[in-house]
Amino acid sequence: MAEPKKKKSIVRRILKWTGISFLLLLLLLIIAPFIFKNKIVQFVKDEANKNLNAKIDFGDFDLTLFSSFPNFTLSVNNVSVANIDRFKGDTLFSAKNLTATIDIMSVIRGDQYKIRTIVLDHPRILAKVLADGKANWDITKPSTDTTKKASSEPSKFKMSLKKFEIIDGRVVYDDASMGFYTSLVGFDHTLSGDFTQDNFLMETMTKINEFTMAYGGVKYMNKVKTEIRANLDMDMTAGKYTFKDNSISLNELGFGIDGWLAMPPNSQDMNMDMKFKANQSEFKNFLSLVPACYTRDFSSVKTSGKLSMDGFVKGTYNDKVMPGFGAHVKIDDAMFQYPSLPAAAKDIAVDVNVDDPSGDPDKMVIDVKKFHVELAGNPVDMNMHVETPVSDPYLNGAVMGRLNLATLKTVIPMDAGQSLNGNVTADIKMNGHESSIEKGQYDKFKAEGKVIVMDMDYKSKDTPYGVNIKSMTLNFSPQFVELAGFDSKIGKSDIKADGKIENFMQYYFKNQLLKGNFNMRSSVLDLNEFMTTSTPTADPNAKAPAPSPTDTAAMGVVDVPGNIDFTLNTAVSKMIYDKIDISNVAGSVSIKDKKIDLSDLKMNLLGGSMNMNGYYETKNISAPTVALVLNISDFDISQTVKDFVTIQTLAPVAKYTSGRFSATDVKFNSVLDKKMMPVMNTLNGGGTLMTKNVVVSGFEPLNKLADALKMEKFKRTEFSDLKISFHFKDGKVSTDEFPFKSGSVAGTFAGNTSFDQKIDYKMKMEIPTKDMPAGAKDYVNGLLSKANMLGVNAKLPEKVKLNALFGGTVTSPTVKTDVKEIAGNMVDQTKDVLNQKKDSVIKDVKKDMSAEADKILKDAEAEAQKVKDAAKVLADQTRKQGYDNAKKLEDQATNPIAKVAAKKAADKLRKEADDKANQIVNDANKKADDIMKAAHEKADKLKQ
């Protein structure tokens, strides 16, 4: 019996400890996230803030062990990394959710957190490079002694990935320095493999709903449906990755890749030996890459013809050398016809070979042996052979074609609302080295032919205006391409032009300056129509709305090309820009080195005329600059304010002014913002403004002056023969002292308006006694009466002097008036009697001044007390709000750990509320002391 009891005892102990272990494990599963959650999140923030110069933000997050035991799963919603400085306003990265699993033991040890899996849900990535090469992902903080020390410490995160996944991503890469743009829309990607091993199989699967790639403004891939399946044998020790099972499909065209890629450790070299080949041999698969052909009914297209496509990349890539490469595309005896269309594209034959086995770009040979297609009876032929494209390009080729554009719709489907008509004829031949043109040896370079366009008419629902080219002729020669004639109607605008383009070969092959000289004429040029179309936004998070025709604020920065040298001589009878009608535009515009120069550009607008010189340049596309010299004659003020909103910032009084003005030598320069508006604190310049007669009505500073002087005439003031010198500097518009005359009142005016609408002006006036304000007149009459009682026959002067000081803001001004000059005039007339009776007069005057001084002090005490009382009310409200928020925070805490944290945060809120309330009281006391100090100084001055 002893043995069974012993066994039962052992079983009970096993069950007991098993149960205890299970309970401890369950307890760990429940409490571990609470223990380590804040620790992990804090480490994430510390790592980011230590190294990144960007704004990191995220929403709700969760940490659990249940779904991934024995690893932590960290889930974070609404993650974003926002740029600052030059890229402010751009979001580099955002994701609806980021989920990662982290090795639990690495968290417990606290040395390095090993990340096992990462899943990004709806990520949005915007990678931008400016024209000067600055990239928006360069967000690491600059090195300092402190950061050097921090960077020498090992990171607390270590990638030990086994899986990486992207769900419905959108990625945009926009490189202005190279003119390269690509976007991935509907981007799904999975990657799996044991990266903790030296040798393993990495499996990847990528699907892209819309893949777009453009270079130099040309879209080589446009919304191509892409699928990539690639499995690679990863040799991490040798840094060699061998393609195993893989396939790439672009729309209907599939490829296979064989070979390997190696990046040896401690080497800058990238070695490779890869071959690719089309999996299909049918022409239809290649046709799917043509955007105009790949429509919804593409599957029913009738096709025939054979396709072969293959290529290779072999060799070493580093900063000095490139690998060899080659590609060959051949299409034989092909055709296609859509079932809904009557005509076909026939006799399609293509034979293109690109070969550069050495990797030296100058040894590349491009050979378009054949390109032929017949579109509904319209033949197009081309051949081209290119050698030494870098050192001295050699061309031998021809383009010949005859197209009746109206017949294209019988071959290729067009969108609803789209139409195309007209005729294009091309016959161009070239043969020779580019160096022959550079040396002026035109007899050694053959270039001849024409391109003629007649009665071309294009309409589309995507284009808000029709395009009609009545005629265009391009003549080709070794020296230049001549635009012999261009006659068009684009929307409401008619444009005629002629001119020449030089240096075309050097521009195409060596990116040298493309030179041109053109004459352009138009009877009507409506710029608003061209503004209704905008380039697609590079922001992957949202689709930008198209700007309205008159919404210039919606315009983006216009980038001036850097590799053209064009001169345009213009003559436009009528130009429409925003809401402004401009007529008789004539002058010269030159474009060179990312800069537009305006030379003696004349135009009539706003009821007057203007002559303009200056430039607009975009060497720094994120901060373009403008510098202009304007001479304006007889502009209507009201219309100018209505059409140029910036005027209301520079001269707020203009909004309340009617009349006309002229201005000479108005010079200004400024940095422009993303909406092509001046950045006010960078604005510098000045000029002279003249007006014969203007009326200012309803301007608040003059309204306040009228109230202070009891003179209603200042509420509607007429000024004549003004000549004002003004300056833009340090965020202000300043005017030199200038004389003015308004009816019987004359004087001078000077001061400044800041761009935040603060004003500081001084107005000196001489007012006829008959027009004096009643209060001032009574005051002086009182003084004169006292003097006349002593036997003096004193009278009011014909004119009295008065000063007005304007402060505050345009909408909430302050006005102070000075009447001491009036008293001074009276004193001059009565000084003899005052000398005779000075004791009596001085006593009376002192009595009056003392009463006035007492009144000033009494009023100041009341004002100071009012400031203190208001501050006390505000301080009490601030303190109460802070204490209420603190109590609310404490009441929301539901567990002991949270209560401790809430108590600490609540104490901080109460202290901040006390500090802020005390500061309000202190500021009010200081302001009250200043009021009293000023009052005492004024009172003492009166008593003296």
CSV table of C-alpha atoms in Angstrom, one decimal, residues 2 32 166 295 299 351 400 450 453 533 587 632 649 657 659 733 784 813 849 857:
chain,number,residue,atom,x,y,z
A,2,ALA,CA,2.9,2.3,0.6
A,32,ALA,CA,4.3,41.4,-18.7
A,166,ILE,CA,3.8,45.6,-46.5
A,295,THR,CA,-7.4,49.2,-72.2
A,299,SER,CA,-8.0,40.6,-73.6
A,351,ASP,CA,14.7,45.0,-84.2
A,400,MET,CA,9.8,58.8,-92.2
A,450,LYS,CA,11.0,68.5,-92.4
A,453,VAL,CA,1.7,69.5,-89.0
A,533,THR,CA,-4.1,71.8,-65.2
A,587,GLY,CA,9.1,93.1,-74.7
A,632,ILE,CA,3.8,102.5,-63.1
A,649,THR,CA,-0.4,93.9,-46.4
A,657,THR,CA,-8.6,104.8,-50.8
A,659,GLY,CA,-8.2,107.6,-57.0
A,733,VAL,CA,7.1,99.5,-45.1
A,784,LEU,CA,-6.2,134.2,-23.3
A,813,PRO,CA,-5.1,101.9,-33.7
A,849,MET,CA,-1.4,123.0,-14.5
A,857,LEU,CA,-2.6,111.0,-11.7
